[in-house]
Amino acid sequence: RPHSTSTPKHAVDWPLVRPSQRCLTGMPISSALFATALVCCIEGASAQSNAVLADMLSGLRDINEIAHRIARTESGSMVSLPRRKLSVRLAARALLDNVPGDFVETGTNSGGTAVLLLKTLLELDDATPKRKFWGFDSFRGLPPDEKFLRQKEEDPLIASLSVASRRVGTVGAYSASRRVFDENMKRHRVNLPDRLRVGQGWFNETLPKYKNEIGPISFLRLDGDIFTSTWDAMVHLYPQVSPGGYIYVDDYGSFAGCRLAVSSGC
């Protein structure tokens, strides 16, 4: 996590990394090679190329092989294989760099990516005590996104976005029940009572409740689709990302609201 003196437009004490300063769709471009990456991923192509280069330079583990193997798990993930591989690679990088803190995912849905991140922890985590995975979801689909809906017709940023980035979530979309999530964890043998924590409910209610218990974060994966979910996650959790930790934003190139939330803090 880099440090910045810039002030976000919405007067939140949250020094979000500016992509132009610290990363290029995946890996930082500064001399601090393994500093925080704000991953603005569109199918993961550019980000993966940069991440592979960093892995080769490390000379420690074949992270590309690890990511490929784990990401191909039939976990029910809704995201594409390149994006799954990128999530695993960044999570593995955080572990091998000994970045302190747990893994956190906002927007777990049925747990497809949660399975992959838990498998990564099981394979590579040498910390004592062992790191935990925290998954957050309403298990009721997307919440209302009223603030974004008020801005979307007049904000010049949204008007300039590509067609692929103009998607707008609808209330209740992408709903998966808690039962389906729990069954998925059990099916893949990652329903670990000492390492898996789940916060059920809207992010603006659950994240303030659990963030002190979470403590430092080494890898933060945001998959909330819309403005409200992305903004709430960054406001409450970004301050806890450890120096050198990683942030992955899955929907930056897919949903206008997600992109606006990230850009508003840059």
Tab-separated table of C-alpha atoms in Angstrom:
chain	number	residue	atom	x	y	z
A	1	ARG	CA	0.000	0.000	0.000
A	2	PRO	CA	1.580	3.241	-1.036
A	3	HIS	CA	1.276	6.477	0.876
A	4	SER	CA	-0.055	9.647	-0.684
A	5	THR	CA	-0.792	13.190	0.406
A	6	SER	CA	-3.488	13.638	-2.213
A	7	THR	CA	-7.051	14.213	-1.057
A	8	PRO	CA	-9.891	12.279	-2.720
A	9	LYS	CA	-12.648	14.351	-4.234
A	10	HIS	CA	-15.193	13.190	-1.692
A	11	ALA	CA	-13.223	14.328	1.369
A	12	VAL	CA	-12.623	10.833	2.676
A	13	ASP	CA	-9.376	10.187	4.581
A	14	TRP	CA	-8.366	7.471	2.162
A	15	PRO	CA	-5.168	7.903	0.119
A	16	LEU	CA	-6.035	5.603	-2.758
A	17	VAL	CA	-3.143	4.953	-5.123
A	18	ARG	CA	-3.206	6.856	-8.396
A	19	PRO	CA	-2.809	4.338	-11.236
A	20	SER	CA	-0.709	6.790	-13.254
A	21	GLN	CA	1.780	7.036	-10.422
A	22	ARG	CA	2.093	3.534	-9.076
A	23	CYS	CA	0.761	0.849	-11.373
A	24	LEU	CA	-0.049	-0.095	-14.913
A	25	THR	CA	-3.106	-2.358	-14.874
A	26	GLY	CA	-1.433	-4.835	-12.597
A	27	MET	CA	2.018	-4.211	-11.233
A	28	PRO	CA	3.549	-0.998	-9.887
A	29	ILE	CA	5.924	0.837	-12.193
A	30	SER	CA	8.024	2.385	-9.453
A	31	SER	CA	11.307	0.959	-8.155
A	32	ALA	CA	9.392	-0.620	-5.303
A	33	LEU	CA	8.446	-3.518	-7.540
A	34	PHE	CA	6.131	-5.226	-5.099
A	35	ALA	CA	4.306	-2.185	-3.740
A	36	THR	CA	0.520	-2.179	-3.791
A	37	ALA	CA	-1.125	-2.773	-7.146
A	38	LEU	CA	-4.524	-1.313	-7.842
A	39	VAL	CA	-5.494	-3.776	-10.511
A	40	CYS	CA	-7.764	-2.189	-13.073
A	41	CYS	CA	-8.352	-5.454	-14.872
A	42	ILE	CA	-10.022	-5.911	-18.246
A	43	GLU	CA	-9.793	-9.687	-18.713
A	44	GLY	CA	-6.398	-9.555	-17.017
A	45	ALA	CA	-4.229	-9.505	-20.158
A	46	SER	CA	-1.855	-6.615	-19.462
A	47	ALA	CA	-1.859	-7.182	-15.732
A	48	GLN	CA	-0.880	-10.822	-16.116
A	49	SER	CA	2.061	-9.952	-18.368
A	50	ASN	CA	3.413	-7.565	-15.747
A	51	ALA	CA	2.794	-10.016	-12.931
A	52	VAL	CA	4.603	-12.812	-14.800
A	53	LEU	CA	7.625	-10.528	-15.198
A	54	ALA	CA	7.652	-9.823	-11.468
A	55	ASP	CA	7.398	-13.527	-10.693
A	56	MET	CA	10.349	-14.305	-12.959
A	57	LEU	CA	12.440	-11.621	-11.296
A	58	SER	CA	11.659	-12.974	-7.841
A	59	GLY	CA	13.210	-16.364	-8.647
A	60	LEU	CA	11.454	-17.915	-5.656
A	61	ARG	CA	8.452	-19.919	-6.828
A	62	ASP	CA	6.788	-20.607	-10.135
A	63	ILE	CA	3.775	-18.485	-9.326
A	64	ASN	CA	2.514	-18.774	-12.884
A	65	GLU	CA	2.226	-22.554	-12.477
A	66	ILE	CA	0.603	-22.211	-9.061
A	67	ALA	CA	-1.904	-19.659	-10.329
A	68	HIS	CA	-2.726	-21.704	-13.422
A	69	ARG	CA	-3.284	-24.864	-11.416
A	70	ILE	CA	-5.406	-23.339	-8.656
A	71	ALA	CA	-7.396	-21.070	-10.997
A	72	ARG	CA	-8.511	-24.063	-13.067
A	73	THR	CA	-10.351	-25.511	-10.068
A	74	GLU	CA	-14.015	-25.944	-11.000
A	75	SER	CA	-15.155	-23.747	-8.148
A	76	GLY	CA	-18.185	-22.201	-9.805
A	77	SER	CA	-16.528	-18.805	-10.201
A	78	MET	CA	-18.370	-16.362	-12.469
A	79	VAL	CA	-15.192	-14.609	-13.664
A	80	SER	CA	-13.002	-15.597	-16.595
A	81	LEU	CA	-9.940	-17.819	-16.268
A	82	PRO	CA	-7.442	-14.958	-16.865
A	83	ARG	CA	-9.017	-12.965	-14.043
A	84	ARG	CA	-9.059	-15.961	-11.730
A	85	LYS	CA	-5.372	-16.552	-12.439
A	86	LEU	CA	-4.562	-12.927	-11.735
A	87	SER	CA	-6.370	-13.014	-8.389
A	88	VAL	CA	-4.459	-16.127	-7.336
A	89	ARG	CA	-1.152	-14.711	-8.562
A	90	LEU	CA	-1.493	-11.488	-6.582
A	91	ALA	CA	-2.634	-13.372	-3.489
A	92	ALA	CA	0.369	-15.699	-3.805
A	93	ARG	CA	2.673	-12.726	-4.303
A	94	ALA	CA	1.421	-11.177	-1.065
A	95	LEU	CA	2.147	-14.426	0.795
A	96	LEU	CA	5.608	-14.944	-0.671
A	97	ASP	CA	6.483	-11.322	0.074
A	98	ASN	CA	5.433	-11.932	3.694
A	99	VAL	CA	2.966	-9.052	3.628
A	100	PRO	CA	1.195	-9.100	6.999
A	101	GLY	CA	-2.554	-9.506	7.152
A	102	ASP	CA	-5.529	-11.595	6.088
A	103	PHE	CA	-7.253	-11.984	2.724
A	104	VAL	CA	-10.565	-10.139	2.258
A	105	GLU	CA	-13.084	-10.413	-0.568
A	106	THR	CA	-16.148	-8.199	-0.891
A	107	GLY	CA	-18.722	-9.806	-3.160
A	108	THR	CA	-18.168	-13.517	-2.642
A	109	ASN	CA	-21.379	-14.626	-4.368
A	110	SER	CA	-21.395	-18.455	-4.377
A	111	GLY	CA	-17.763	-18.577	-3.277
A	112	GLY	CA	-16.101	-19.406	-6.594
A	113	THR	CA	-13.137	-17.100	-6.014
A	114	ALA	CA	-13.164	-17.673	-2.259
A	115	VAL	CA	-12.360	-21.330	-2.923
A	116	LEU	CA	-9.325	-20.310	-4.981
A	117	LEU	CA	-8.015	-17.871	-2.387
A	118	LEU	CA	-8.443	-20.380	0.431
A	119	LYS	CA	-6.563	-22.967	-1.603
A	120	THR	CA	-3.798	-20.414	-2.098
A	121	LEU	CA	-3.620	-19.845	1.645
A	122	LEU	CA	-3.483	-23.575	2.329
A	123	GLU	CA	-0.644	-24.081	-0.137
A	124	LEU	CA	1.548	-21.064	0.546
A	125	ASP	CA	0.776	-19.486	3.908
A	126	ASP	CA	3.655	-20.034	6.337
A	127	ALA	CA	2.630	-17.330	8.799
A	128	THR	CA	2.066	-17.941	12.499
A	129	PRO	CA	-0.755	-17.611	13.313
A	130	LYS	CA	-2.202	-18.640	9.970
A	131	ARG	CA	-3.919	-15.951	7.918
A	132	LYS	CA	-7.694	-15.970	7.544
A	133	PHE	CA	-9.978	-15.425	4.590
A	134	TRP	CA	-12.834	-12.981	5.152
A	135	GLY	CA	-15.716	-13.117	2.675
A	136	PHE	CA	-18.483	-10.522	2.566
A	137	ASP	CA	-21.760	-10.698	0.678
A	138	SER	CA	-25.379	-9.736	1.184
A	139	PHE	CA	-26.468	-13.116	-0.232
A	140	ARG	CA	-29.400	-11.099	-1.549
A	141	GLY	CA	-27.819	-9.705	-4.698
A	142	LEU	CA	-26.860	-6.105	-5.399
A	143	PRO	CA	-28.154	-3.248	-3.220
A	144	PRO	CA	-29.742	-0.050	-4.560
A	145	ASP	CA	-27.207	2.303	-6.139
A	146	GLU	CA	-29.086	5.577	-5.861
A	147	LYS	CA	-26.077	7.887	-5.645
A	148	PHE	CA	-24.633	6.542	-8.862
A	149	LEU	CA	-27.964	6.612	-10.684
A	150	ARG	CA	-28.235	10.335	-9.889
A	151	GLN	CA	-24.806	11.010	-11.402
A	152	LYS	CA	-24.629	8.703	-14.374
A	153	GLU	CA	-26.410	10.946	-16.879
A	154	GLU	CA	-24.303	14.028	-16.214
A	155	ASP	CA	-20.869	12.839	-15.063
A	156	PRO	CA	-18.339	13.398	-17.889
A	157	LEU	CA	-16.291	10.410	-16.733
A	158	ILE	CA	-19.192	8.043	-17.320
A	159	ALA	CA	-19.994	9.605	-20.669
A	160	SER	CA	-16.431	8.962	-21.800
A	161	LEU	CA	-16.357	5.296	-20.829
A	162	SER	CA	-16.261	2.530	-23.394
A	163	VAL	CA	-19.437	0.586	-24.049
A	164	ALA	CA	-18.139	-2.356	-22.017
A	165	SER	CA	-17.750	-0.115	-18.979
A	166	ARG	CA	-21.235	1.393	-19.014
A	167	ARG	CA	-23.013	-1.556	-17.471
A	168	VAL	CA	-25.248	-0.647	-14.559
A	169	GLY	CA	-26.226	-3.208	-11.924
A	170	THR	CA	-29.828	-3.831	-10.976
A	171	VAL	CA	-31.146	-4.408	-7.468
A	172	GLY	CA	-31.046	-8.081	-6.552
A	173	ALA	CA	-28.781	-9.118	-9.433
A	174	TYR	CA	-26.081	-11.754	-8.876
A	175	SER	CA	-27.803	-13.220	-5.865
A	176	ALA	CA	-26.493	-16.429	-4.317
A	177	SER	CA	-27.737	-17.893	-1.065
A	178	ARG	CA	-25.579	-18.456	1.981
A	179	ARG	CA	-26.469	-22.147	1.765
A	180	VAL	CA	-24.969	-22.380	-1.738
A	181	PHE	CA	-21.819	-20.628	-0.518
A	182	ASP	CA	-21.429	-22.969	2.464
A	183	GLU	CA	-21.977	-26.047	0.314
A	184	ASN	CA	-19.320	-24.843	-2.129
A	185	MET	CA	-16.813	-24.421	0.700
A	186	LYS	CA	-17.588	-27.927	1.938
A	187	ARG	CA	-17.397	-29.472	-1.551
A	188	HIS	CA	-13.867	-28.150	-1.999
A	189	ARG	CA	-12.805	-28.905	1.575
A	190	VAL	CA	-12.036	-25.323	2.478
A	191	ASN	CA	-14.788	-24.891	5.080
A	192	LEU	CA	-12.127	-24.333	7.719
A	193	PRO	CA	-13.563	-23.079	11.017
A	194	ASP	CA	-10.257	-21.536	12.091
A	195	ARG	CA	-9.562	-19.728	8.798
A	196	LEU	CA	-12.842	-18.887	7.096
A	197	ARG	CA	-14.929	-15.933	8.257
A	198	VAL	CA	-18.106	-14.724	6.551
A	199	GLY	CA	-19.876	-11.392	6.996
A	200	GLN	CA	-23.459	-11.524	5.730
A	201	GLY	CA	-25.290	-8.296	4.951
A	202	TRP	CA	-24.845	-4.954	3.198
A	203	PHE	CA	-21.252	-3.728	3.183
A	204	ASN	CA	-22.063	-0.418	4.884
A	205	GLU	CA	-23.289	-2.446	7.865
A	206	THR	CA	-20.927	-5.441	7.990
A	207	LEU	CA	-17.585	-3.831	7.155
A	208	PRO	CA	-17.649	-1.280	10.010
A	209	LYS	CA	-18.685	-4.101	12.325
A	210	TYR	CA	-15.855	-6.483	11.429
A	211	LYS	CA	-12.973	-4.270	10.306
A	212	ASN	CA	-11.328	-4.076	13.727
A	213	GLU	CA	-11.439	-7.847	14.029
A	214	ILE	CA	-9.978	-8.229	10.540
A	215	GLY	CA	-6.943	-6.094	11.303
A	216	PRO	CA	-4.217	-5.770	8.633
A	217	ILE	CA	-5.017	-6.922	5.086
A	218	SER	CA	-2.436	-8.395	2.708
A	219	PHE	CA	-4.781	-8.962	-0.242
A	220	LEU	CA	-8.072	-7.169	-0.828
A	221	ARG	CA	-10.291	-8.351	-3.671
A	222	LEU	CA	-13.202	-6.094	-4.600
A	223	ASP	CA	-16.020	-7.647	-6.616
A	224	GLY	CA	-19.023	-5.518	-5.715
A	225	ASP	CA	-19.898	-4.489	-9.303
A	226	ILE	CA	-21.565	-1.147	-8.553
A	227	PHE	CA	-20.584	2.240	-7.129
A	228	THR	CA	-22.052	1.791	-3.650
A	229	SER	CA	-20.515	-1.616	-3.001
A	230	THR	CA	-17.102	-0.618	-4.356
A	231	TRP	CA	-17.031	2.697	-2.501
A	232	ASP	CA	-18.089	1.198	0.835
A	233	ALA	CA	-15.420	-1.490	0.575
A	234	MET	CA	-12.632	0.957	-0.226
A	235	VAL	CA	-13.614	3.491	2.405
A	236	HIS	CA	-13.764	0.922	5.208
A	237	LEU	CA	-10.988	-1.484	4.195
A	238	TYR	CA	-8.350	0.421	2.235
A	239	PRO	CA	-6.838	2.001	5.384
A	240	GLN	CA	-6.116	-1.520	6.660
A	241	VAL	CA	-4.198	-2.738	3.602
A	242	SER	CA	-0.620	-3.337	4.724
A	243	PRO	CA	2.311	-1.594	3.022
A	244	GLY	CA	3.226	-3.828	0.107
A	245	GLY	CA	-0.233	-5.395	0.026
A	246	TYR	CA	-2.369	-5.849	-3.073
A	247	ILE	CA	-5.802	-4.661	-4.156
A	248	TYR	CA	-7.683	-6.250	-7.047
A	249	VAL	CA	-10.744	-4.496	-8.511
A	250	ASP	CA	-12.597	-7.018	-10.654
A	251	ASP	CA	-15.256	-4.783	-12.198
A	252	TYR	CA	-13.249	-1.648	-13.038
A	253	GLY	CA	-13.496	-2.351	-16.749
A	254	SER	CA	-17.013	-3.776	-16.660
A	255	PHE	CA	-19.297	-1.556	-14.568
A	256	ALA	CA	-19.550	2.215	-14.793
A	257	GLY	CA	-20.340	2.572	-11.095
A	258	CYS	CA	-17.302	0.568	-10.005
A	259	ARG	CA	-15.047	2.614	-12.282
A	260	LEU	CA	-16.483	5.886	-10.971
A	261	ALA	CA	-15.970	4.818	-7.359
A	262	VAL	CA	-12.304	3.990	-7.983
A	263	SER	CA	-11.675	7.092	-10.087
A	264	SER	CA	-13.357	9.319	-7.513
A	265	GLY	CA	-10.745	8.332	-4.973
A	266	CYS	CA	-7.716	8.557	-7.249
